[in-house]
Amino acid sequence: RRSDTAVRYGGEEFVVVLPETPQSEAKAAAERIRAEISRAPRSSQRLTVTVSIGVATDPTEDILVRADRAMYGAKRAGKNRVALWSEACSVGITLAPSESDPPDIEPDAARLR
């Protein structure tokens, strides 16, 4: 769609913005991206490329922080998967940063409202 946008958001992170997309469709799109990356040809058979994706659909000022936390939840759950912010909350992932998260997210900005 013309309204969808993908941009680099840091060293190894990207943001895909899908305006007015229901959570189920956003998760399905993220899963398609994950699957395509896993199937992409590589120069070496021993090279494995995986992607962990966090999805947040609540239109709040914390949406990027929520998506970031969901992504770290996906990584902690085993990598190469898609995690919804709402699912991450149900298993105890919060907006509070953990010790393994990068230091670039301010604790005050990461509080759950």
XYZ file of N, CA and C in Angstrom:
339
model
N 0.829 -1.179 0.000
C 0.000 0.000 0.000
C 0.870 1.239 0.000
N 0.388 2.298 -0.564
C 1.160 3.546 -0.630
C 1.406 4.144 0.753
N 0.540 3.896 1.715
C 0.685 4.478 3.047
C 1.702 3.726 3.907
N 2.097 2.522 3.520
C 3.037 1.736 4.309
C 4.460 2.238 4.085
N 5.257 2.210 5.162
C 6.610 2.734 5.101
C 7.552 1.812 5.857
N 8.738 1.585 5.318
C 9.788 0.837 6.006
C 11.028 1.720 6.072
N 11.615 1.835 7.266
C 12.807 2.660 7.448
C 13.776 1.970 8.410
N 15.039 2.307 8.260
C 16.050 1.830 9.206
C 15.921 2.640 10.481
N 15.967 1.967 11.633
C 15.769 2.617 12.927
C 16.900 2.187 13.855
N 18.109 2.511 13.490
C 19.254 2.092 14.286
C 20.109 1.120 13.499
N 21.158 0.637 14.129
C 22.116 -0.227 13.470
C 21.521 -1.435 12.782
N 20.842 -2.284 13.524
C 20.287 -3.516 12.968
C 18.767 -3.557 13.077
N 18.152 -2.435 13.360
C 16.709 -2.420 13.550
C 16.022 -1.622 12.459
N 14.828 -2.063 12.130
C 14.011 -1.421 11.121
C 12.608 -1.247 11.681
N 11.907 -0.267 11.172
C 10.520 -0.026 11.546
C 9.687 -0.104 10.273
N 8.594 -0.837 10.351
C 7.625 -0.883 9.257
C 6.341 -0.296 9.816
N 5.875 0.783 9.212
C 4.661 1.462 9.658
C 3.535 1.073 8.702
N 2.487 0.500 9.268
C 1.319 0.067 8.502
C 0.094 0.775 9.070
N -0.150 2.011 8.638
C -1.265 2.781 9.219
C -2.609 2.067 9.066
N -3.425 2.239 10.087
C -4.795 1.711 10.080
C -4.844 0.226 9.734
N -3.925 -0.540 10.312
C -3.869 -1.980 10.088
C -4.246 -2.690 11.374
N -5.231 -3.571 11.332
C -5.594 -4.332 12.533
C -4.433 -5.210 13.007
N -4.425 -5.504 14.284
C -3.338 -6.282 14.886
C -3.109 -7.607 14.160
N -4.156 -8.320 13.825
C -3.991 -9.624 13.168
C -3.314 -9.482 11.807
N -3.643 -8.435 11.069
C -3.014 -8.201 9.764
C -1.571 -7.742 9.927
N -1.296 -6.936 10.957
C 0.079 -6.494 11.216
C 0.952 -7.688 11.580
N 0.420 -8.586 12.402
C 1.187 -9.780 12.774
C 1.416 -10.664 11.549
N 0.415 -10.820 10.699
C 0.567 -11.634 9.486
C 1.625 -11.023 8.557
N 1.632 -9.707 8.420
C 2.643 -9.042 7.584
C 4.037 -9.256 8.169
N 4.163 -9.137 9.488
C 5.453 -9.358 10.145
C 5.916 -10.798 9.951
N 5.000 -11.731 10.032
C 5.348 -13.145 9.835
C 5.811 -13.398 8.400
N 5.186 -12.738 7.419
C 5.626 -12.876 6.024
C 7.045 -12.328 5.850
N 7.335 -11.192 6.488
C 8.678 -10.615 6.424
C 9.684 -11.581 7.052
N 9.353 -12.124 8.219
C 10.241 -13.061 8.906
C 10.520 -14.287 8.043
N 9.480 -14.843 7.440
C 9.634 -16.039 6.610
C 10.484 -15.755 5.376
N 10.276 -14.609 4.738
C 11.068 -14.257 3.547
C 12.547 -14.086 3.895
N 12.830 -13.467 5.018
C 14.225 -13.293 5.434
C 14.857 -14.652 5.698
N 14.125 -15.559 6.330
C 14.648 -16.896 6.610
C 14.935 -17.677 5.339
N 14.158 -17.436 4.280
C 14.325 -18.160 3.012
C 15.306 -17.493 2.050
N 15.754 -16.300 2.356
C 16.625 -15.557 1.428
C 17.919 -16.331 1.167
N 18.384 -16.322 -0.083
C 19.643 -17.015 -0.397
C 20.822 -16.378 0.330
N 21.786 -17.207 0.659
C 22.984 -16.750 1.368
C 24.224 -17.180 0.604
N 25.308 -16.491 0.849
C 26.554 -16.829 0.160
C 27.214 -18.067 0.761
N 26.801 -18.460 1.958
C 27.377 -19.621 2.624
C 26.260 -20.482 3.195
N 26.386 -21.774 3.063
C 25.383 -22.692 3.633
C 25.399 -22.645 5.156
N 26.540 -22.273 5.734
C 26.643 -22.240 7.197
C 26.098 -20.956 7.804
N 25.783 -19.982 6.988
C 25.271 -18.707 7.474
C 23.771 -18.810 7.710
N 23.346 -18.518 8.917
C 21.926 -18.519 9.253
C 21.510 -17.095 9.584
N 20.458 -16.635 8.953
C 19.941 -15.302 9.227
C 18.552 -15.458 9.824
N 18.351 -14.849 10.979
C 17.050 -14.887 11.628
C 16.607 -13.460 11.906
N 15.338 -13.315 12.222
C 14.811 -12.000 12.551
C 13.785 -12.156 13.672
N 13.868 -11.278 14.638
C 12.887 -11.211 15.713
C 12.108 -9.919 15.519
N 10.786 -10.023 15.514
C 9.944 -8.865 15.202
C 8.966 -8.614 16.339
N 8.894 -7.364 16.757
C 7.911 -6.947 17.736
C 6.840 -6.115 17.046
N 5.583 -6.399 17.364
C 4.451 -5.700 16.745
C 3.661 -4.984 17.836
N 3.423 -3.694 17.620
C 2.568 -2.906 18.510
C 1.581 -2.159 17.635
N 0.312 -2.182 18.010
C -0.694 -1.543 17.168
C -1.479 -0.441 17.870
N -1.265 -0.265 19.162
C -1.974 0.809 19.865
C -1.405 2.153 19.455
N -2.239 3.044 18.946
C -1.725 4.348 18.495
C -1.455 5.285 19.673
N -0.361 5.006 20.375
C 0.028 5.848 21.512
C 1.403 6.421 21.237
N 1.803 7.350 22.070
C 3.142 7.917 21.915
C 4.221 6.895 22.232
N 3.874 5.800 22.915
C 4.835 4.760 23.274
C 4.895 3.625 22.257
N 4.322 3.784 21.086
C 4.206 2.658 20.155
C 5.569 2.091 19.755
N 6.576 2.933 19.530
C 7.899 2.411 19.173
C 8.543 1.692 20.351
N 8.373 2.216 21.546
C 8.908 1.556 22.736
C 8.215 0.212 22.915
N 6.899 0.167 22.721
C 6.161 -1.090 22.856
C 6.604 -2.109 21.813
N 6.786 -1.687 20.581
C 7.251 -2.598 19.534
C 8.659 -3.095 19.862
N 9.507 -2.219 20.374
C 10.863 -2.593 20.758
C 10.838 -3.637 21.878
N 10.007 -3.415 22.875
C 9.889 -4.369 23.991
C 9.349 -5.715 23.489
N 8.384 -5.679 22.582
C 7.856 -6.925 22.021
C 8.953 -7.662 21.255
N 9.792 -6.911 20.530
C 10.901 -7.533 19.802
C 11.861 -8.219 20.776
N 12.202 -7.553 21.883
C 13.087 -8.188 22.862
C 12.401 -9.379 23.511
N 11.084 -9.324 23.658
C 10.345 -10.488 24.135
C 10.466 -11.650 23.166
N 10.399 -11.353 21.860
C 10.569 -12.396 20.839
C 11.968 -12.992 20.915
N 12.966 -12.160 21.117
C 14.336 -12.658 21.240
C 14.477 -13.556 22.466
N 13.921 -13.117 23.598
C 14.012 -13.917 24.820
C 13.235 -15.222 24.701
N 12.224 -15.254 23.843
C 11.417 -16.463 23.664
C 12.060 -17.446 22.686
N 13.196 -17.103 22.117
C 13.879 -18.048 21.255
C 14.312 -17.520 19.907
N 14.115 -16.276 19.624
C 14.514 -15.636 18.369
C 13.771 -16.205 17.167
N 13.947 -15.545 16.044
C 13.323 -15.907 14.771
C 11.822 -16.103 14.914
N 11.184 -15.117 15.515
C 9.737 -15.178 15.713
C 9.143 -13.781 15.763
N 7.831 -13.736 15.717
C 7.072 -12.490 15.803
C 6.364 -12.475 17.151
N 6.424 -11.352 17.847
C 5.721 -11.214 19.124
C 4.892 -9.939 19.110
N 3.666 -10.053 19.561
C 2.791 -8.892 19.717
C 3.038 -8.263 21.081
N 2.903 -6.949 21.158
C 3.031 -6.276 22.451
C 2.028 -6.852 23.439
N 0.804 -7.083 23.029
C -0.220 -7.600 23.945
C 0.146 -8.991 24.447
N 0.762 -9.831 23.596
C 1.200 -11.157 24.031
C 2.364 -11.039 25.003
N 3.282 -10.122 24.718
C 4.431 -9.924 25.600
C 3.955 -9.505 26.993
N 2.925 -8.662 27.055
C 2.375 -8.235 28.343
C 1.787 -9.419 29.102
N 1.148 -10.330 28.382
C 0.483 -11.448 29.050
C 1.476 -12.434 29.661
N 2.745 -12.395 29.225
C 3.754 -13.271 29.812
C 4.754 -12.494 30.656
N 4.394 -11.264 31.022
C 5.197 -10.512 31.963
C 6.233 -9.574 31.381
N 6.270 -9.390 30.057
C 7.186 -8.413 29.477
C 6.557 -7.044 29.706
N 7.326 -6.101 30.233
C 6.802 -4.767 30.478
C 7.612 -3.747 29.706
N 7.235 -2.528 29.812
C 7.996 -1.466 29.170
C 9.262 -1.127 29.947
N 9.398 -1.643 31.152
C 10.618 -1.373 31.907
C 11.773 -2.107 31.255
N 12.887 -1.434 31.022
C 14.006 -2.089 30.353
C 14.619 -3.180 31.219
N 15.126 -4.227 30.590
C 15.828 -5.273 31.322
C 17.320 -5.048 31.161
N 18.120 -5.790 31.921
C 19.567 -5.630 31.863
C 20.126 -5.973 30.494
N 19.450 -6.872 29.747
C 19.970 -7.284 28.445
C 19.556 -6.347 27.316
N 18.671 -5.409 27.590
C 18.234 -4.470 26.566
C 19.275 -3.382 26.369
N 19.299 -2.783 25.195
C 20.283 -1.734 24.937
C 20.031 -0.522 25.819
N 21.084 0.212 26.155
C 20.946 1.344 27.067
C 20.357 2.594 26.437
N 19.990 2.561 25.159
C 19.544 3.779 24.491
C 18.101 4.160 24.789
N 17.368 3.333 25.519
C 15.986 3.669 25.848
C 15.938 4.175 27.283
N 15.474 5.389 27.427
C 15.400 6.016 28.737
C 14.386 5.292 29.617
N 14.718 4.978 30.869
C 13.760 4.324 31.758
C 12.453 5.097 31.898
N 12.501 6.417 31.972
C 11.266 7.200 32.117
C 10.389 7.059 30.892
N 10.989 6.987 29.710
C 10.212 6.847 28.482
C 9.661 5.444 28.344
N 10.192 4.510 29.104
C 9.814 3.119 28.966
C 8.805 2.663 30.015
N 8.285 3.547 30.812
C 7.286 3.149 31.824
C 5.948 2.872 31.179
N 5.306 1.839 31.658
C 3.957 1.518 31.188
C 2.999 2.541 31.769
N 2.129 3.044 30.935
C 1.169 4.056 31.401
C -0.029 3.391 32.010
